[in-house]
mmCIF file of C-alpha atoms in Angstrom:
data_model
loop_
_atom_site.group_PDB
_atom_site.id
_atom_site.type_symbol
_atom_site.label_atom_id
_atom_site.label_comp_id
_atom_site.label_asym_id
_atom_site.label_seq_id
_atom_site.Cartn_x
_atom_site.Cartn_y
_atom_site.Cartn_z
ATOM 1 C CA UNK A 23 -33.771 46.978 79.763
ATOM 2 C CA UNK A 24 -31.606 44.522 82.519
ATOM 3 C CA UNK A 25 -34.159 41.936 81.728
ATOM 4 C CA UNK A 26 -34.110 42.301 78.021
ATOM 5 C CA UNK A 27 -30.153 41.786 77.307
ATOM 6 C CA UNK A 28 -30.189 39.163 79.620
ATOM 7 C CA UNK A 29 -32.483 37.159 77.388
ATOM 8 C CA UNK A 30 -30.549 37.912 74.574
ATOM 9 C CA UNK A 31 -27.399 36.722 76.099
ATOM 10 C CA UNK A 32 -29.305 33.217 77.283
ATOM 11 C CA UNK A 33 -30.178 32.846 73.374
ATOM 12 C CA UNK A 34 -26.973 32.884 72.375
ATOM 13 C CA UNK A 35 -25.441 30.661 74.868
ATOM 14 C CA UNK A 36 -28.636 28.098 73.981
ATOM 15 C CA UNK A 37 -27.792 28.676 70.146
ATOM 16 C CA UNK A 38 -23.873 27.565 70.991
ATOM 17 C CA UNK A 39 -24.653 24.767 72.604
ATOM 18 C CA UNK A 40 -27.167 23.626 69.707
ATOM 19 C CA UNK A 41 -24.353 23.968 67.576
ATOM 20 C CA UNK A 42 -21.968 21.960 69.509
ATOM 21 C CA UNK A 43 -24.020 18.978 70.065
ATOM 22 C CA UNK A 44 -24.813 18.982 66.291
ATOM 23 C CA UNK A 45 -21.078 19.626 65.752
ATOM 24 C CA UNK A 46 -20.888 16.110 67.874
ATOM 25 C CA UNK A 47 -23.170 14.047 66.533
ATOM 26 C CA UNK A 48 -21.852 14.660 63.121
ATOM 27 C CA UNK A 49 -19.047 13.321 64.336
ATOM 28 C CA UNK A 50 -20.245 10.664 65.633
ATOM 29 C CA UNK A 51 -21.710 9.852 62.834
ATOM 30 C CA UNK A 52 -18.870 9.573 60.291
ATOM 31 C CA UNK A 53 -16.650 8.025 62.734
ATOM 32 C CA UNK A 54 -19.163 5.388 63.035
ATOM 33 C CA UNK A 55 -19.187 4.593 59.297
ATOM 34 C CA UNK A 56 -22.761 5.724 59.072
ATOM 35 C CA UNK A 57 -22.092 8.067 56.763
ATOM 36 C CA UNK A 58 -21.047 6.147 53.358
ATOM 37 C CA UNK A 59 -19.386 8.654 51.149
ATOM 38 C CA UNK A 60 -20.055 6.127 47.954
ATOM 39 C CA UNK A 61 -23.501 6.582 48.346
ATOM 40 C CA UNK A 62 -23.522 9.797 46.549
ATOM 41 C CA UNK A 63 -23.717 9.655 42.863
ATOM 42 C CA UNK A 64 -20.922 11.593 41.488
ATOM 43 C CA UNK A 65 -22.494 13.365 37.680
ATOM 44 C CA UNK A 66 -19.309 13.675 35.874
ATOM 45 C CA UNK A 67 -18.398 16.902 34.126
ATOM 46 C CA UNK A 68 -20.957 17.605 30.486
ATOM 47 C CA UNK A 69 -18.489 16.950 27.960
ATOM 48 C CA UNK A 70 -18.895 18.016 24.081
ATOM 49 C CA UNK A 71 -19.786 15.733 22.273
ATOM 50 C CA UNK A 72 -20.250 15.487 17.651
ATOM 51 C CA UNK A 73 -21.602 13.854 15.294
ATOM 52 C CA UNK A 74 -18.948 11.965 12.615
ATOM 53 C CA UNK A 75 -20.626 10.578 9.578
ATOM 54 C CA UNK A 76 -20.037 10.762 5.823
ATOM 55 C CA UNK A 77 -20.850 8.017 2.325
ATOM 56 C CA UNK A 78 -18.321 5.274 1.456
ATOM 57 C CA UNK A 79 -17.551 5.003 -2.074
ATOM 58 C CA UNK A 80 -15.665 2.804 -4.563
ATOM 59 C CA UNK A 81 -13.186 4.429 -5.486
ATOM 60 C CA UNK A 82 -13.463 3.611 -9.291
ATOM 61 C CA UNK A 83 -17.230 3.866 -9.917
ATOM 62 C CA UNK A 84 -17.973 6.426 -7.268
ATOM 63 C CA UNK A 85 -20.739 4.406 -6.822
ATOM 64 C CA UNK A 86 -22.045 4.176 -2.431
ATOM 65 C CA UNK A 87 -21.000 0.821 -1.303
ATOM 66 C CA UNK A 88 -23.809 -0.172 1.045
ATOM 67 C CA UNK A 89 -22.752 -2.961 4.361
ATOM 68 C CA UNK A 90 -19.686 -1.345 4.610
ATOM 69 C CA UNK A 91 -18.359 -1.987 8.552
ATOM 70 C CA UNK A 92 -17.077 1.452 9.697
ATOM 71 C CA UNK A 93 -15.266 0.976 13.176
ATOM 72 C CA UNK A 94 -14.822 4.424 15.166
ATOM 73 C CA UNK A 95 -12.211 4.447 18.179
ATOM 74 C CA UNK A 96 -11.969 7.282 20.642
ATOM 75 C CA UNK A 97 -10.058 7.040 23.452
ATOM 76 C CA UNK A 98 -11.501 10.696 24.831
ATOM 77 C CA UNK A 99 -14.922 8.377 25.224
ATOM 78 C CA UNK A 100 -14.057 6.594 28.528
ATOM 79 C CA UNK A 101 -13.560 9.201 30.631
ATOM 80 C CA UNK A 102 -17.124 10.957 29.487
ATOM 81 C CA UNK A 103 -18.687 6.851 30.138
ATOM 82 C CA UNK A 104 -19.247 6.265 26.169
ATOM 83 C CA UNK A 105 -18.153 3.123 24.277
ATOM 84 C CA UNK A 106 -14.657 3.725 23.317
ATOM 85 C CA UNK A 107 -15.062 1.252 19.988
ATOM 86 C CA UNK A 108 -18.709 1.538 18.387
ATOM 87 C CA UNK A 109 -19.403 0.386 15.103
ATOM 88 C CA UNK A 110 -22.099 1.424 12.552
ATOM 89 C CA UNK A 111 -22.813 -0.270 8.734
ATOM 90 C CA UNK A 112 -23.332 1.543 5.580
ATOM 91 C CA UNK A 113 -27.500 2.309 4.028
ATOM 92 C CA UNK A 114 -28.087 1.160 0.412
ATOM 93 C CA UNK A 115 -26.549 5.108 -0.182
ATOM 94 C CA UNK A 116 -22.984 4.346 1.510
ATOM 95 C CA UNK A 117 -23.825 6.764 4.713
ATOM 96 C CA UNK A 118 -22.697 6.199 8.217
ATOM 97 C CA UNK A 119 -23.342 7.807 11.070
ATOM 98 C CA UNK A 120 -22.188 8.104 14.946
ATOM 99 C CA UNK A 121 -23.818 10.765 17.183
ATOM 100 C CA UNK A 122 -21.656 10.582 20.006
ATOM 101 C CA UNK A 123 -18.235 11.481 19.352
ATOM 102 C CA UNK A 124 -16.419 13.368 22.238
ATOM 103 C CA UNK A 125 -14.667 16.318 20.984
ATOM 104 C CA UNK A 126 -11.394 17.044 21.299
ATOM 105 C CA UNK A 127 -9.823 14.186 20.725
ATOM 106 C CA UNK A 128 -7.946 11.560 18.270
ATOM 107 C CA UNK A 129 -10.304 8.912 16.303
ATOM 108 C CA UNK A 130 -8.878 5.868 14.497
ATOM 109 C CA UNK A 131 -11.582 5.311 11.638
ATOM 110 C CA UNK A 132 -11.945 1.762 10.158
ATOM 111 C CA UNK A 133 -13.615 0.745 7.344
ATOM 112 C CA UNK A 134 -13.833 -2.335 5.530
ATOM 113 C CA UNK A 135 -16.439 -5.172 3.601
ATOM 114 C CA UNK A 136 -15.496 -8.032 1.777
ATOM 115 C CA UNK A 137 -13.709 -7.665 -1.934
ATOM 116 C CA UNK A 138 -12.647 -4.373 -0.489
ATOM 117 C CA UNK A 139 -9.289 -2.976 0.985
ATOM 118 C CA UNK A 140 -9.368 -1.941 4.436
ATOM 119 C CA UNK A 141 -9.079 1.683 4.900
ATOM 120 C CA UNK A 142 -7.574 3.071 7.693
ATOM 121 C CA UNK A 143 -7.433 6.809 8.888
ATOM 122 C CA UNK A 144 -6.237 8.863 12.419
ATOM 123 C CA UNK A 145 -8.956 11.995 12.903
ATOM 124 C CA UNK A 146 -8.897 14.379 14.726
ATOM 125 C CA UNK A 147 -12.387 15.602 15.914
ATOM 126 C CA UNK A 148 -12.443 19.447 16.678
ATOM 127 C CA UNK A 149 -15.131 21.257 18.229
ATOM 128 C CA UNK A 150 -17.418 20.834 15.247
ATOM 129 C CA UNK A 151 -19.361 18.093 13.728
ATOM 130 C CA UNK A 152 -17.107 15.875 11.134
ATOM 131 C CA UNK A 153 -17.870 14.489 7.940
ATOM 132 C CA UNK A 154 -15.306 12.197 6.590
ATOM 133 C CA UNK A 155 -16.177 10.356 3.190
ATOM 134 C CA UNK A 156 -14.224 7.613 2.355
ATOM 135 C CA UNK A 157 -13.380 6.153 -1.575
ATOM 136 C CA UNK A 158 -11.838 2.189 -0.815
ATOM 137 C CA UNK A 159 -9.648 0.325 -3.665
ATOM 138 C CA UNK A 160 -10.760 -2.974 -4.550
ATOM 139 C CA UNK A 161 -8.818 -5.708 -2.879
ATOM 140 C CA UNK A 162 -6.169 -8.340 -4.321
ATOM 141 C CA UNK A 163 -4.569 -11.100 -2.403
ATOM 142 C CA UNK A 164 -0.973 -12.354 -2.282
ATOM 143 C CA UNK A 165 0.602 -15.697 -1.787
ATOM 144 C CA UNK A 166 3.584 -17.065 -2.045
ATOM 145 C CA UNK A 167 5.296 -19.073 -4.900
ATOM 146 C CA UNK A 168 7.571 -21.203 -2.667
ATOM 147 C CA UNK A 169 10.562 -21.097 -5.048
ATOM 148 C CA UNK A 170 13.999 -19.199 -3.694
ATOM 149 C CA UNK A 171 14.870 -16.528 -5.679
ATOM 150 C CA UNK A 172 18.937 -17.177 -6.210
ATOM 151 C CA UNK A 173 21.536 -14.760 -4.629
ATOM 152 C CA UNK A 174 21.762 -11.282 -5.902
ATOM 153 C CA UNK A 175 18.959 -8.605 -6.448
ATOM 154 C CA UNK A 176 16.053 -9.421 -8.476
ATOM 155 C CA UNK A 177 15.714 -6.828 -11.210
ATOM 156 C CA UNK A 178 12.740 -8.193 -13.567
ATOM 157 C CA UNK A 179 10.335 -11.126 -13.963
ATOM 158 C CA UNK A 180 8.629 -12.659 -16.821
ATOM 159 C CA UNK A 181 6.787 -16.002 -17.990
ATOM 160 C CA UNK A 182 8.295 -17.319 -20.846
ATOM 161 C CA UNK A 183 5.657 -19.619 -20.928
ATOM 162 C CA UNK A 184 3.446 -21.744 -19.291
ATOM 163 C CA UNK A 185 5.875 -23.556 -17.533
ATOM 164 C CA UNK A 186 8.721 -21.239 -17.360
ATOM 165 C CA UNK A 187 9.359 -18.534 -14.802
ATOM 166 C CA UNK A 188 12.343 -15.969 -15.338
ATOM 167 C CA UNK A 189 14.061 -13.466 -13.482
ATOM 168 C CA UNK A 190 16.913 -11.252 -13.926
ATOM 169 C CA UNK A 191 19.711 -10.843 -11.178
ATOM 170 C CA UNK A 192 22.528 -9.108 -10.383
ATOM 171 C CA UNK A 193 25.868 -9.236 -8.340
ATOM 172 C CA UNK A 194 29.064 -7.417 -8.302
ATOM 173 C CA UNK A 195 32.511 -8.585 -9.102
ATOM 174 C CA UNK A 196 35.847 -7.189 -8.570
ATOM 175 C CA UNK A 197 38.243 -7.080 -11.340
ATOM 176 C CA UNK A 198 40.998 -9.514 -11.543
ATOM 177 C CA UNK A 199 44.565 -7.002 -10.467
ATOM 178 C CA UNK A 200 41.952 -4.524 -8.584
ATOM 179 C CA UNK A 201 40.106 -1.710 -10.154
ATOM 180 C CA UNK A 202 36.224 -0.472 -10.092
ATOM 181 C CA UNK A 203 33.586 -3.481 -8.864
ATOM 182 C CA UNK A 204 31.426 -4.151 -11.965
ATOM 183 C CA UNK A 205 27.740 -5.175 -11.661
ATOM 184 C CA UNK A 206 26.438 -7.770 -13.897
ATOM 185 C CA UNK A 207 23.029 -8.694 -14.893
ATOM 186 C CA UNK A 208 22.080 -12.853 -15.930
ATOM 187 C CA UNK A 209 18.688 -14.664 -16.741
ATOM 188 C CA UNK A 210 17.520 -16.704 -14.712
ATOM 189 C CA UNK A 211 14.662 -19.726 -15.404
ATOM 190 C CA UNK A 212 12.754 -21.639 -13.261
ATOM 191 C CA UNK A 213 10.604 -24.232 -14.795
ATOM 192 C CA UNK A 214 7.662 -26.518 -13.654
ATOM 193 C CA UNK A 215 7.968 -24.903 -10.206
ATOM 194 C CA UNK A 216 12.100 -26.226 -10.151
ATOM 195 C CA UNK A 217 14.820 -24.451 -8.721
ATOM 196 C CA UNK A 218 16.008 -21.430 -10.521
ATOM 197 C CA UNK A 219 19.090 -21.780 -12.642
ATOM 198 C CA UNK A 220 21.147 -19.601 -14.896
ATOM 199 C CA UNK A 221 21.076 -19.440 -18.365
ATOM 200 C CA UNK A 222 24.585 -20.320 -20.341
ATOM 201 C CA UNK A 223 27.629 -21.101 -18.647
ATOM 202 C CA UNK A 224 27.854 -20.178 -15.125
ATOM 203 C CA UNK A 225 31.400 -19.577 -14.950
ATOM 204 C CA UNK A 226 31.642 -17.589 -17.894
ATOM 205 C CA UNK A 227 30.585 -13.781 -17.810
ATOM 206 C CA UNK A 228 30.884 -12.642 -21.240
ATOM 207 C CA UNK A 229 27.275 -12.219 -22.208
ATOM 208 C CA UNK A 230 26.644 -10.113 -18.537
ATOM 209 C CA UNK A 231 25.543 -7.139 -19.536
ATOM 210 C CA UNK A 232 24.058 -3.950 -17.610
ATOM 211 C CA UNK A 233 20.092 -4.349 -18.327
ATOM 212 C CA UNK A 234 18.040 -3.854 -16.052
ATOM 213 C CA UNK A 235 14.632 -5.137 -17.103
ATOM 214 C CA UNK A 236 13.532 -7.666 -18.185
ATOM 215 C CA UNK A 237 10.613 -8.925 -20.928
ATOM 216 C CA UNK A 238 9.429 -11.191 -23.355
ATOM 217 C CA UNK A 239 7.989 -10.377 -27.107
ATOM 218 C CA UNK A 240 6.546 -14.836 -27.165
ATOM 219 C CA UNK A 241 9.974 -15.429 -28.953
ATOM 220 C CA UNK A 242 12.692 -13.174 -27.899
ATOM 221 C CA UNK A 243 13.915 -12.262 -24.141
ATOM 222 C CA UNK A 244 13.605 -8.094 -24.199
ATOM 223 C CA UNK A 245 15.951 -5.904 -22.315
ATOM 224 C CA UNK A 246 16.763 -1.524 -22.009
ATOM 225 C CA UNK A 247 19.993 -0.619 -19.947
ATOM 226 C CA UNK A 248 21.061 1.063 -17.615
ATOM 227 C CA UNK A 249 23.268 4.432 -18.437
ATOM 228 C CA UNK A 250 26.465 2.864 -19.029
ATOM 229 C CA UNK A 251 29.384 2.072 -21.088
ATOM 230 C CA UNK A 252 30.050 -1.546 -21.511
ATOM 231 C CA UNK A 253 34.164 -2.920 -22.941
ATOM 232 C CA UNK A 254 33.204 -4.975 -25.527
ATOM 233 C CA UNK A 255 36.828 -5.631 -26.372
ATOM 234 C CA UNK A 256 39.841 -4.231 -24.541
ATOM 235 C CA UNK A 257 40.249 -0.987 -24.752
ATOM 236 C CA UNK A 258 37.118 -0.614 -27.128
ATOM 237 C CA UNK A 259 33.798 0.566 -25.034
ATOM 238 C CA UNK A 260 30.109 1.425 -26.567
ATOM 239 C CA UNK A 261 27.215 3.376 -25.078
ATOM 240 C CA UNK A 262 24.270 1.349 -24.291
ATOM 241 C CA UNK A 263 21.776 3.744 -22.785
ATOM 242 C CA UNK A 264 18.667 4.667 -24.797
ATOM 243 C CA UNK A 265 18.723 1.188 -26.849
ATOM 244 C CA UNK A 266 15.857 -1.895 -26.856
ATOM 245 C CA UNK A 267 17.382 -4.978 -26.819
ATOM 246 C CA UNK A 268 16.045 -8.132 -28.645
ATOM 247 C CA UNK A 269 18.091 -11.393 -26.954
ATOM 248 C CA UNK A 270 18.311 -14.773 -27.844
ATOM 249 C CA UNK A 271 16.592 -16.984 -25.268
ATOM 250 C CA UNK A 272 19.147 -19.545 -24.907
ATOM 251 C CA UNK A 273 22.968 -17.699 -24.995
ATOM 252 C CA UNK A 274 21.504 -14.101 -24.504
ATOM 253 C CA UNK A 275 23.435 -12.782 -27.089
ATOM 254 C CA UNK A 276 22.228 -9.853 -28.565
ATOM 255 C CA UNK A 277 20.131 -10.548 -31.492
ATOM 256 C CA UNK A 278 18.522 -6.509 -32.687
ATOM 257 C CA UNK A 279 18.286 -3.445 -31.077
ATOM 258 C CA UNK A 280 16.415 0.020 -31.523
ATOM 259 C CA UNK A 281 16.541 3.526 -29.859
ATOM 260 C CA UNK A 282 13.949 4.245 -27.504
ATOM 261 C CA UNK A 283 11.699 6.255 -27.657
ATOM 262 C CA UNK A 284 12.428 8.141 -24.111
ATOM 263 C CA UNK A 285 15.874 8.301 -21.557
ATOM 264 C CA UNK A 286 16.136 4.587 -19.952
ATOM 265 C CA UNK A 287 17.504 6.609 -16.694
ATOM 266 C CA UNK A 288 13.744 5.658 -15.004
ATOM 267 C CA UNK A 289 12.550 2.915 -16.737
ATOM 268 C CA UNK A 290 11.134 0.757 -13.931
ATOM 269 C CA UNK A 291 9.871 -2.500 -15.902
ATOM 270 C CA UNK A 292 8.977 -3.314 -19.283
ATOM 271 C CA UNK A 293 6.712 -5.588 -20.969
ATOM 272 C CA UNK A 294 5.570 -7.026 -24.734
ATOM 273 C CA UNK A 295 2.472 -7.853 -26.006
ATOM 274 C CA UNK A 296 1.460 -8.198 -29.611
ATOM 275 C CA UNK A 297 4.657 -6.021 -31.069
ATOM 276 C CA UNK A 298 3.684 -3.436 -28.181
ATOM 277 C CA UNK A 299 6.224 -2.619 -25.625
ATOM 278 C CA UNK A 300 5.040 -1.224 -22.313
ATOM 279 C CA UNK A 301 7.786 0.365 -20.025
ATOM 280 C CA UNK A 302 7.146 1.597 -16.368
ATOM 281 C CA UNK A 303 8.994 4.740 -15.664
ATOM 282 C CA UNK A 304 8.273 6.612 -12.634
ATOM 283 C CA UNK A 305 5.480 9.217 -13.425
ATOM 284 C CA UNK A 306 5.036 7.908 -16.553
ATOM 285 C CA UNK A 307 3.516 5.187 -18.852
ATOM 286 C CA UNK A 308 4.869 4.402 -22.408
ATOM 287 C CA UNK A 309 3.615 2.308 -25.038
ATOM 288 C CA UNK A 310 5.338 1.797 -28.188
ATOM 289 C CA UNK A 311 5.226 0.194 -31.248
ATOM 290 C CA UNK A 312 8.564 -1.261 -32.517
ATOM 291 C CA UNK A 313 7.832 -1.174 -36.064
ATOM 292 C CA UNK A 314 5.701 1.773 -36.755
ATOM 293 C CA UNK A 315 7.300 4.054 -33.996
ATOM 294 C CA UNK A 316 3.842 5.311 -33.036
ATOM 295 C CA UNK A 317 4.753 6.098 -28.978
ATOM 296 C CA UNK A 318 1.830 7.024 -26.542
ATOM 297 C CA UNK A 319 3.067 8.756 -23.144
ATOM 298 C CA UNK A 320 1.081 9.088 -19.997
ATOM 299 C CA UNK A 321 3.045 11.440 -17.701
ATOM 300 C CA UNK A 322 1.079 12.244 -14.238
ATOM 301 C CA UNK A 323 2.403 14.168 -11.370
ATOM 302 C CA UNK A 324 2.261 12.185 -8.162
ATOM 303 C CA UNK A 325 3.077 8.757 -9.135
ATOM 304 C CA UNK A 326 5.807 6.365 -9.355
ATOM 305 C CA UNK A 327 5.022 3.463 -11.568
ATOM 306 C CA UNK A 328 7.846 0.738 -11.037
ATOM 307 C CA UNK A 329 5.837 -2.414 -12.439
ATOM 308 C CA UNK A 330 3.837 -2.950 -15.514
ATOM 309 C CA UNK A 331 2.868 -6.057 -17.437
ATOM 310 C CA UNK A 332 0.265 -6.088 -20.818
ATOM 311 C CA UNK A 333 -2.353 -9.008 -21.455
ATOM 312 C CA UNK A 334 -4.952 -9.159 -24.352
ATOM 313 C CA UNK A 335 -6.663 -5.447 -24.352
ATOM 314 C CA UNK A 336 -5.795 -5.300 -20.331
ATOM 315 C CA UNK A 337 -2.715 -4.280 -18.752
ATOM 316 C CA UNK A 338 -1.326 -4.115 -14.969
ATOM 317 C CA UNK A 339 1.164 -1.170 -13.613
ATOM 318 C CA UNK A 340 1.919 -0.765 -9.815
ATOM 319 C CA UNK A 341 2.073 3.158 -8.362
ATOM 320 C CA UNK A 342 4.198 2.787 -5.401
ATOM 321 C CA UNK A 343 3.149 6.759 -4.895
ATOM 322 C CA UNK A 344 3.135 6.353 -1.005
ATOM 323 C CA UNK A 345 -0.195 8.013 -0.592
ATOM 324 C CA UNK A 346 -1.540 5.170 -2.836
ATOM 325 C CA UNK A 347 0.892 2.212 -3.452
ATOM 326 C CA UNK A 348 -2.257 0.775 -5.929
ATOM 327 C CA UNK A 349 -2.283 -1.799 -8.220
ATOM 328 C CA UNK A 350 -4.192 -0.164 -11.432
ATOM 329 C CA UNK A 351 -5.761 -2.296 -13.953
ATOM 330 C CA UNK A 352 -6.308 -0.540 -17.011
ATOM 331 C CA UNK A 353 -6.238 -0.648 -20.616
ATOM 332 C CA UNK A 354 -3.740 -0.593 -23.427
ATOM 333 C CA UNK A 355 -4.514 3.119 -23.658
ATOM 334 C CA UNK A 356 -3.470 3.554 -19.982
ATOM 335 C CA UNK A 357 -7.323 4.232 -18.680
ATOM 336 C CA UNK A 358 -7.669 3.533 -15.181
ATOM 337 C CA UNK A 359 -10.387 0.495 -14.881
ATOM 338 C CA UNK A 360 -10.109 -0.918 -11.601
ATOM 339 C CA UNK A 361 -7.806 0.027 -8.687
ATOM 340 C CA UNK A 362 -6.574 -2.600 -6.395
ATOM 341 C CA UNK A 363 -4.646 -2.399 -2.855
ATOM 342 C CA UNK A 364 -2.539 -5.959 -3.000
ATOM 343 C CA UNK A 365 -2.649 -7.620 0.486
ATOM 344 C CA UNK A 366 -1.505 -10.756 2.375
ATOM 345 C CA UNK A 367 -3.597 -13.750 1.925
ATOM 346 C CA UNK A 368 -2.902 -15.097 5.257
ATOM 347 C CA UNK A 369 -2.807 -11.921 6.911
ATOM 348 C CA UNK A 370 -6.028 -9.851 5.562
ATOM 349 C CA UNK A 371 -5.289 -6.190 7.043
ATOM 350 C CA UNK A 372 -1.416 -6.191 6.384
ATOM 351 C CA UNK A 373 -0.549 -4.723 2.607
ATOM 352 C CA UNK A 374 1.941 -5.964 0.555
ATOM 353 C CA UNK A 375 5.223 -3.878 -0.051
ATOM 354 C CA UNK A 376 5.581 -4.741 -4.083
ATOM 355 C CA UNK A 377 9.085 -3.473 -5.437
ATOM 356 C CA UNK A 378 7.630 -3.266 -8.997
ATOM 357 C CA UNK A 379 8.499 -6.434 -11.738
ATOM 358 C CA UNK A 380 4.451 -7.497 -12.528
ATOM 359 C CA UNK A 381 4.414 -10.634 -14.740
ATOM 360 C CA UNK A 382 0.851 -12.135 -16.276
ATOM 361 C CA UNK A 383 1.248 -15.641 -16.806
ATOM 362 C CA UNK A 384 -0.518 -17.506 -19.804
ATOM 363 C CA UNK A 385 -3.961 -18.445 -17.407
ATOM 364 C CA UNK A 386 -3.753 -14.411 -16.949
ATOM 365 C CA UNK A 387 -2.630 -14.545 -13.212
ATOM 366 C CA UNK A 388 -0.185 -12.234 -11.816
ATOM 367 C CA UNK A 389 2.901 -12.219 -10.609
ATOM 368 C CA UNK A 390 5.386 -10.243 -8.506
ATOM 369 C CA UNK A 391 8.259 -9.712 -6.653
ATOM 370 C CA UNK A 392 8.111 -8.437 -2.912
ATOM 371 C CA UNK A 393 11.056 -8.764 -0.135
ATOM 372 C CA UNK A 394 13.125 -11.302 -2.338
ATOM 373 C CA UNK A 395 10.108 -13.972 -2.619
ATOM 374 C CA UNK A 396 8.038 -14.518 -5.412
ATOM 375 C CA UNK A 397 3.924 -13.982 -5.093
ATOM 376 C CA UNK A 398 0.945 -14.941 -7.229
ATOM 377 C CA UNK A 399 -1.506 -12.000 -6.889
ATOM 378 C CA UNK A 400 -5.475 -13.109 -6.955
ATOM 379 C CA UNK A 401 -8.138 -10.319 -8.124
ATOM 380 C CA UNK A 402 -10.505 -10.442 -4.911
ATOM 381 C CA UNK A 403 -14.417 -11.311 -6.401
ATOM 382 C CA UNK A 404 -13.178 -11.507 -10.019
#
């Protein structure tokens, strides 16, 4: 029995010791650089990842738009060691497709292909797969005119004719002895690409009145109010809301006027074409025949037309809804044909912010009004 427990106790100090020179020459080891702790392949985390796909459409026809560029970038892809911006092109049927989307995590989707408005969208990708389908606006270019607008706040725009541009304007003037400011409203004409200058006598402001938009019926400036009494003589004042004006193109006196058919409160813009007038007023479109009375109203939730202008059988109104800020080409019945997102020509992805005021000039191009300069508007592909 002596002899067995002494064995046992020599096996344990022999284990011990076996232990402490391993114990060393571990040691050894590291401290000697021998051990290279980069050497060892570190397998990140599994992360979840989705698939995002979905068809690109026009968003007039409905019809798939085919080699439309659809940029995806996820920032929550760098960590997991996938491309953070990866790209993928539309099939003859519109459909994209990208397999490895991390999940959670914020995507910027891209889209664009020439003729069409860049579309633009934050996602965010859930544990799921995603399918976002996309309907892009047609897209219209701006440039600029080059002519100064004058002082004041541009409040219309109309081509008289082919050579003549015209605006209306408007300042504010403080009575002579003190008293209320009064804002007043002059034509303005710019011709052959000239300077602008104002119509009648510039130091006179008897034929300022309060209109605030501005058309032309081919022989007659055309002109609603604002709601507001006007002093025709002292002491002797008239209400001018509700009326049409008719003026005379060179003194601006008043030459006819008619009741319209709807409040001016929101008219926006106006516009004449073949004894039609056309007014812009916030959610809704009006056409109106002068001599017949016959009135058509379009009145749609969720818009805010400020700008309209009518050519043969085709007219232009600008929704400045913010969810769509479109340029709409449609017909004198107000059907949509053609929807149009208006951007900088020298500046491709950047919009432009239209304050209403569309003109057509007599070669059919447009025209409008955007941060007090004037642009001519080009129908990308057209």
């Amino acid at each position: 029995m002596a002899t067995k427990g002494l064995r046992r106790k020599g096996n344990m100090i022999k284990n011990k010791n076996i232990k402490v020179r391993l114990s060393l020459y571990l040691s050894v080891l590291v401290a000697s650089g021998c051990w290279d702790r980069q050497d060892i392949p570190v397998v990140p985390a599994p992360v979840p990842v989705y698939t995002l796909s979905g068809v690109v459409t026009d968003m007039d026809s409905g019809e798939p738009l085919p080699e439309v560029v659809v940029e995806v970038t996820n920032i929550s892809t760098a960590s997991a060691g996938y491309e953070i911006t990866v790209y993928d092109t539309t099939d003859d049927l519109g459909y994209y497709e990208f397999t490895d989307v991390v999940s959670p995590g914020f995507v910027y989707f891209y889209a664009w292909r020439e003729s069409y408005r860049v579309f633009d969208k934050n996602l965010v990708i859930e544990w799921r797969d995603d399918t976002t389908n996309v309907a892009i606006p047609k897209a219209a270019a701006a440039e600029p005119y080059g002519v100064a607008l004058p002082g004041g706040n541009p409040l219309g725009l109309v081509w008289r004719d082919e050579s003549t541009l015209a605006i209306f304007d408007s300042w504010t003037t403080t009575p002579e002895g003190g008293g209320a400011d009064h804002s007043f409203r002059k034509i303005w004409e710019s011709t052959n690409g000239g300077e602008f200058g104002r119509l009648s006598d510039d130091s006179g402001e008897d034929n300022d009145r309060l209109y605030k938009a501005l058309g032309w019926d081919g022989e007659h400036y055309t002109a609603v109010t604002d709601t507001f009494s006007i002093e025709i003589f002292p002491d002797q004042w008239e209400l001018m809301e509700g009326k049409y004006y008719t003026l005379d193109s060179v003194t601006q006196e008043i030459l006819s006027w008619w009741g319209l058919p709807m409040s001016s409160v929101e008219i926006e813009d106006i516009s004449n074409y073949d004894g039609q007038v056309f007014l812009a007023s916030g959610q809704k479109l009006v056409r109106w025949d002068v001599s017949t009375g016959d009135t058509l109203v379009v009145d749609t939730s969720e818009t805010d037309y400020t700008g309209i202008t009518a050519g043969e059988n085709t007219l232009y109104a600008y929704d400045d809804d913010p969810s769509k800020e479109l340029l709409l080409e449609m017909d004198h019945d107000f059907t949509i044909q053609k929807s149009y997102v208006v951007i900088l020509s020298d500046a491709p992805s950047q919009k432009l912010n239209i304050s209403g005021y569309l003109a057509l000039d007599s070669e059919g191009k447009l025209w409008t009004i955007s941060s007090g300069e004037i642009y001519r508007i080009t129908l990308i592909g057209e």
